[in-house]
Amino acid sequence: MATLQDVANAAGVSKTTVSRFLNGSLDLPLRTADQIRAAIRDLDYRPNPHARRLSLGRSDTIALIVPDISSPFFATFVAAVEAEADARGLSLSLHATLNRRDRELSYIDTVARGHADGLIFITNHADDGELGRRLQAAGNCIIVDEDVSGTDLPKVFSDNEQGGYLAGRHLAEAGHRHLMLIGGGEEMISGERRHAGFMRGLHEVAGPQVRILRHQGTYTLETGRAAARRFLESPVDQRPSAIFATSDELMIGLMEVLQTSGIRVPEEVSVVGFDDVGPLHLFAPAITAVRQPVRDLGKSALALLLERAADGNKPPSEVLLPVTLIERASVAPPMSS
Amino acid sequence: MATLQDVANAAGVSKTTVSRFLNGSLDLPLRTADQIRAAIRDLDYRPNPHARRLSLGRSDTIALIVPDISSPFFATFVAAVEAEADARGLSLSLHATLNRRDRELSYIDTVARGHADGLIFITNHADDGELGRRLQAAGNCIIVDEDVSGTDLPKVFSDNEQGGYLAGRHLAEAGHRHLMLIGGGEEMISGERRHAGFMRGLHEVAGPQVRILRHQGTYTLETGRAAARRFLESPVDQRPSAIFATSDELMIGLMEVLQTSGIRVPEEVSVVGFDDVGPLHLFAPAITAVRQPVRDLGKSALALLLERAADGNKPPSEVLLPVTLIERASVAPPMSS
């Protein structure tokens, strides 16, 4: 096997020069750099894995940064990327940020330092621009699920607007005119799009005669529970007749509180979910939900990352994957109708 | 900030010597090594992160290798380790092996090459000894959830035998004498212990008059579905009156097929689960299950790893965490009684 000294001899430079060139601490004239690269190629010289990562950025490892690995949506997404990476002979390094910016930045730095050849990134909170700048600087990166503004990177999203639209139409067609929407805050693009689509679907069927109670928060069990308590606080005759909970976590939190309070679904209130990754089909009642193509999100993100690694000139694009409404048993006409 | 040259001056050696000592390519007399270490400590010299990982093995990163991140149990376990690592200022690097040995060995090698200071490892299949040898060689490692034989490493498990016992007693007390157990294969220690405890609980209440149909496989939806089909193939009067499904995945697969086939739980068959990490409380009916202390498993594993890193002489131990039976609505007396 060729040594560093062999490369140095072939390139006509010192061993130290090759070493410093490889670890990126030395800027060389283009011709010298080319001589070293040619020697490495001709001799099939393989630096040790650490040096290789430092210099050539070919670790055959993809990094994946997600907010929270315990939600069904992210857990399934990660599994899809893992299966796809495996099929291509790549390793995957996963990092969960707990949806906190300090942890996001720290993991992005780890990746940028060369531990991985590419990054698939998901955040679940709004950004003031810093995250966008750091992702842009990190290089080969794909943004999934929730947008990060101020970046010029490829993006893969579910068609959130269409998902909201399907839910809105479905509930309006069942007769609902007073509805609650539980969702991410206004600064979340996924939440805004689900909300916009929901309103479009409702208005298309019911015209302007709809009343919406919007309960905002994070995509967590706790926000789902809080929304349910807010629903219960209203006098019975002033409650919305249907609820659109825009994530599995929100739906689980919502259903926990409704069941504990003895509220019958769909007799007293209809519910429609979003994600449909958790076992909503086994709930009592089985929950109607907009299904995200979560495995396709994983596959598309990895494919896009590898395309971009192969052709850095490829312009960034936004890929929207289609969603579907899965009708089960949690929607009925409102009680009064 | 101290430079490599400062360290070399203080230790009375050349810069190259310090550099080679730090990257592990030079064996020095003990006294020289101690002089360099003292200089590094006194000057608070910090090599760059890569060199630091190569040399001192202090990356402040813990690696976590699990079979499959999309199961509720593993997803929740990982989230618990992440939260605990965060509280201690550590980063976490996760790897999912798809429960395949080639991927397990490859990720163990990555960790052993120095990307992480310690490893928490979970497998879900039997080992012929190779896995054990590689884990042992990888150094600072904790085995969780399922044993790997032939290792002298600390282990953290749920009390699987006690969990099986609680399920067995509960079903025997409800009157069941002909039961089905769905579980991991005989070579899985978790599966063996759940089975042994189940038999103990049944015998303690019902004496030897119990009949067990044991359906073995992996802890997956597919094994749960296959077991349900096997149950349905028997003539109605020869079916077991109760089923113990020893993981959330098995329970979800089982319930899918039972519901599709119109089998009423618990009227026609009682079911008890294991894990209780998925939203079994929202199922129709709410499922009685043995709850694993999955967050405590994560906390204990990390605590044990850090203890061991601090004191390599600490003898390895096996920690057993207590489980509890959560009674809901999926168990009733058998139809014929």
XYZ file of C-alpha atoms in Angstrom, chain B residues 7-334:
328
model
C 3.454 22.261 24.619
C 6.629 21.005 22.935
C 8.733 23.694 24.671
C 7.215 22.952 28.075
C 7.696 19.204 27.675
C 11.217 19.593 26.315
C 10.526 17.665 23.115
C 10.043 18.576 19.459
C 6.716 19.704 18.012
C 6.695 16.638 15.759
C 7.031 14.399 18.802
C 4.018 16.015 20.464
C 2.027 15.805 17.249
C 2.839 12.143 16.681
C 2.190 11.350 20.321
C -1.219 13.027 20.056
C -2.237 11.165 16.933
C -1.098 7.874 18.403
C 1.568 7.114 15.797
C 4.471 7.219 18.272
C 5.117 5.098 21.371
C 7.075 7.137 23.885
C 8.822 6.225 27.132
C 6.336 6.592 29.965
C 8.195 9.557 31.456
C 8.185 11.509 28.170
C 4.488 10.780 27.664
C 3.784 12.034 31.174
C 5.759 15.219 30.525
C 3.688 15.900 27.408
C 0.419 15.175 29.227
C 1.450 17.493 32.073
C 2.308 20.270 29.610
C -1.045 19.853 27.858
C -2.850 20.029 31.192
C -0.853 22.968 32.576
C -1.196 25.017 29.398
C -4.831 23.988 28.864
C -3.819 23.133 25.315
C -6.752 22.123 23.078
C -5.896 20.285 19.906
C -8.360 20.772 17.064
C -11.425 18.551 17.381
C -10.256 15.941 14.873
C -6.834 15.555 16.351
C -8.431 15.441 19.774
C -10.652 12.560 18.743
C -7.754 10.733 17.181
C -5.634 11.035 20.245
C -7.455 11.452 23.487
C -10.771 9.886 22.749
C -12.624 12.821 24.249
C -15.106 13.814 21.591
C -17.887 14.490 24.098
C -20.021 12.369 21.810
C -21.825 9.198 22.761
C -22.823 6.737 20.047
C -26.071 4.834 20.237
C -26.688 1.820 18.007
C -30.247 0.467 17.846
C -31.991 -1.978 15.512
C -34.790 0.171 14.212
C -35.596 3.706 15.069
C -39.201 3.561 13.887
C -40.541 1.263 16.602
C -42.161 3.208 19.449
C -39.951 1.459 21.999
C -36.621 2.335 20.372
C -37.760 5.802 19.345
C -38.702 6.604 22.940
C -35.538 5.021 24.297
C -33.407 7.134 21.975
C -35.279 10.291 22.966
C -34.594 9.514 26.624
C -30.864 9.075 26.030
C -30.826 12.274 23.964
C -32.497 14.294 26.735
C -30.109 12.864 29.311
C -27.058 13.485 27.120
C -28.214 17.043 26.553
C -28.518 17.623 30.297
C -24.862 16.574 30.614
C -23.636 18.659 27.678
C -22.940 15.649 25.483
C -23.697 15.120 21.816
C -25.278 11.930 20.591
C -24.694 10.119 17.346
C -27.391 7.562 16.515
C -27.166 4.644 14.147
C -29.947 2.265 13.121
C -28.807 -1.167 12.017
C -32.088 -2.472 10.577
C -31.274 -5.356 12.951
C -28.680 -6.657 10.476
C -25.324 -7.928 11.612
C -23.246 -6.421 8.799
C -24.588 -2.984 9.660
C -24.067 -3.576 13.380
C -20.423 -4.510 12.853
C -19.834 -1.596 10.509
C -21.254 0.924 12.979
C -19.343 -0.635 15.879
C -16.157 -0.183 13.831
C -17.006 3.453 13.177
C -17.380 4.006 16.896
C -14.247 2.043 17.724
C -12.252 4.200 15.295
C -12.767 6.988 17.744
C -15.793 8.930 16.621
C -17.340 8.621 20.059
C -16.229 8.269 23.651
C -18.682 5.539 24.447
C -21.295 3.283 22.969
C -24.774 2.217 24.013
C -25.703 -0.853 22.021
C -28.991 -2.654 21.369
C -29.430 -5.635 19.115
C -32.560 -7.625 18.473
C -31.167 -10.868 17.152
C -29.111 -13.754 18.435
C -25.320 -13.680 18.107
C -22.824 -16.410 17.247
C -20.093 -14.720 19.275
C -18.694 -12.283 16.697
C -20.827 -9.361 17.859
C -19.792 -10.003 21.448
C -16.102 -10.011 20.511
C -16.363 -6.765 18.551
C -18.294 -4.995 21.313
C -15.788 -6.154 23.885
C -12.966 -4.809 21.711
C -14.750 -1.488 21.166
C -14.140 -0.643 24.792
C -16.485 1.632 26.686
C -19.816 0.019 25.873
C -23.141 -0.660 27.595
C -25.528 -3.346 26.394
C -29.224 -2.562 26.726
C -32.545 -4.380 26.301
C -31.319 -7.641 24.790
C -28.251 -9.561 25.937
C -25.207 -10.238 23.790
C -23.524 -13.369 25.077
C -19.791 -13.709 25.599
C -19.276 -10.137 26.757
C -18.027 -8.817 30.024
C -19.816 -5.468 29.741
C -22.374 -3.653 31.894
C -25.983 -4.380 30.960
C -29.294 -2.626 31.525
C -32.490 -4.604 31.001
C -36.115 -4.347 31.945
C -37.167 -7.091 34.334
C -38.569 -9.219 31.528
C -39.229 -12.259 33.699
C -41.309 -10.192 36.112
C -43.192 -8.656 33.168
C -44.094 -12.088 31.826
C -45.106 -13.157 35.315
C -47.483 -10.205 35.756
C -49.152 -10.932 32.409
C -49.437 -14.661 33.168
C -50.933 -14.159 36.622
C -53.375 -11.542 35.353
C -54.715 -13.755 32.554
C -54.855 -16.872 34.749
C -56.761 -14.936 37.402
C -59.290 -13.906 34.735
C -59.853 -17.614 34.129
C -57.779 -18.284 31.023
C -56.254 -21.765 30.675
C -55.567 -21.944 26.940
C -53.365 -19.100 25.805
C -51.203 -17.936 22.931
C -47.822 -16.270 23.449
C -46.381 -14.200 20.594
C -42.737 -13.438 21.094
C -39.147 -13.284 20.039
C -37.418 -16.527 19.169
C -36.008 -18.885 21.800
C -32.497 -17.587 21.257
C -33.545 -14.093 22.383
C -32.915 -13.664 26.070
C -35.671 -11.050 26.445
C -38.111 -13.480 24.798
C -37.000 -16.414 26.930
C -37.382 -14.437 30.127
C -40.837 -13.118 29.183
C -41.879 -16.669 28.356
C -40.438 -18.120 31.574
C -42.140 -15.481 33.696
C -45.423 -15.968 31.845
C -45.369 -19.704 32.596
C -44.504 -19.056 36.237
C -47.417 -16.628 36.617
C -49.869 -18.998 34.929
C -48.756 -22.038 36.946
C -48.816 -20.147 40.194
C -52.537 -19.437 39.733
C -53.750 -22.328 37.601
C -51.371 -25.173 38.388
C -50.288 -27.355 35.497
C -53.673 -27.129 33.734
C -52.634 -24.585 31.121
C -52.147 -25.039 27.412
C -49.782 -22.674 25.582
C -49.538 -22.061 21.850
C -46.225 -20.307 21.312
C -45.794 -18.263 18.140
C -42.200 -17.151 17.668
C -40.701 -14.578 15.349
C -39.178 -11.125 15.439
C -40.655 -8.171 17.348
C -42.390 -6.824 14.225
C -45.835 -5.951 12.902
C -45.498 -8.836 10.455
C -45.001 -11.463 13.161
C -48.035 -10.012 14.992
C -50.134 -10.298 11.846
C -48.932 -13.860 11.162
C -49.805 -14.904 14.717
C -53.293 -13.428 14.314
C -53.813 -15.390 11.097
C -52.672 -18.555 12.864
C -55.196 -17.826 15.629
C -57.964 -17.362 13.045
C -57.134 -20.596 11.225
C -58.158 -22.687 14.241
C -61.810 -23.691 14.590
C -63.551 -21.256 16.948
C -63.921 -23.782 19.786
C -60.231 -24.677 19.649
C -58.833 -21.159 19.745
C -56.894 -19.864 22.741
C -59.056 -17.551 24.832
C -56.240 -15.071 25.482
C -53.141 -13.763 23.709
C -49.969 -12.282 25.225
C -48.193 -10.200 22.567
C -44.750 -9.371 23.940
C -44.092 -6.068 22.144
C -46.017 -3.019 20.908
C -45.221 -3.934 17.298
C -46.599 -7.436 17.785
C -49.741 -5.982 19.393
C -50.348 -3.507 16.577
C -49.988 -6.254 13.938
C -52.237 -8.566 15.959
C -54.969 -5.976 16.503
C -54.988 -4.950 12.840
C -55.842 -8.485 11.735
C -58.280 -9.192 14.580
C -60.202 -5.975 13.858
C -60.295 -6.596 10.119
C -61.647 -10.081 10.830
C -64.354 -8.729 13.113
C -63.044 -10.505 16.225
C -64.226 -8.643 19.322
C -61.669 -7.920 22.061
C -62.075 -8.838 24.911
C -65.407 -10.653 24.308
C -63.974 -13.282 21.964
C -60.333 -13.102 22.963
C -58.431 -11.254 25.686
C -55.110 -9.599 24.875
C -52.200 -8.311 26.973
C -49.285 -6.376 25.499
C -45.695 -5.554 26.453
C -43.723 -2.258 26.157
C -46.713 0.118 26.402
C -44.880 2.892 24.640
C -47.286 3.278 21.690
C -50.702 4.855 22.332
C -52.350 1.576 23.441
C -54.623 3.554 25.767
C -56.404 5.017 22.745
C -56.999 1.697 20.973
C -60.429 0.079 20.686
C -60.491 -1.381 23.283
C -57.772 0.244 25.393
C -55.080 -2.421 25.730
C -53.863 -3.884 29.017
C -50.083 -4.111 28.879
C -46.852 -4.571 30.798
C -45.109 -1.227 30.757
C -41.358 -1.085 30.263
C -39.594 1.807 32.020
C -38.166 2.908 28.702
C -37.100 6.401 29.779
C -35.367 4.950 32.833
C -33.593 2.452 30.585
C -32.183 5.378 28.614
C -31.152 7.315 31.722
C -29.577 4.282 33.390
C -27.647 3.299 30.287
C -26.094 6.735 29.952
C -25.349 7.007 33.666
C -23.649 3.604 33.636
C -21.595 4.548 30.581
C -20.336 7.737 32.198
C -19.543 5.956 35.473
C -17.519 3.425 33.576
C -15.710 6.134 31.603
C -14.789 7.779 34.897
C -13.707 4.536 36.557
C -12.611 1.812 34.164
C -12.032 -0.567 37.077
C -15.680 -0.623 38.082
C -16.846 -4.213 37.687
C -19.531 -4.745 35.040
C -22.998 -5.259 36.382
C -26.459 -6.213 35.171
C -29.119 -3.673 36.114
C -32.746 -4.864 36.068
C -35.401 -2.143 36.011
C -38.911 -2.855 37.337
C -41.941 -3.176 35.052
C -45.629 -2.620 35.845
C -48.910 -4.035 34.583
C -51.252 -1.312 33.290
C -54.813 -2.661 33.415
C -57.206 -1.305 30.801
C -60.079 -2.909 28.902
C -58.699 -5.777 26.832
C -58.995 -8.628 29.335
C -62.236 -10.438 30.293
C -63.059 -13.989 31.416
C -63.044 -16.575 28.622
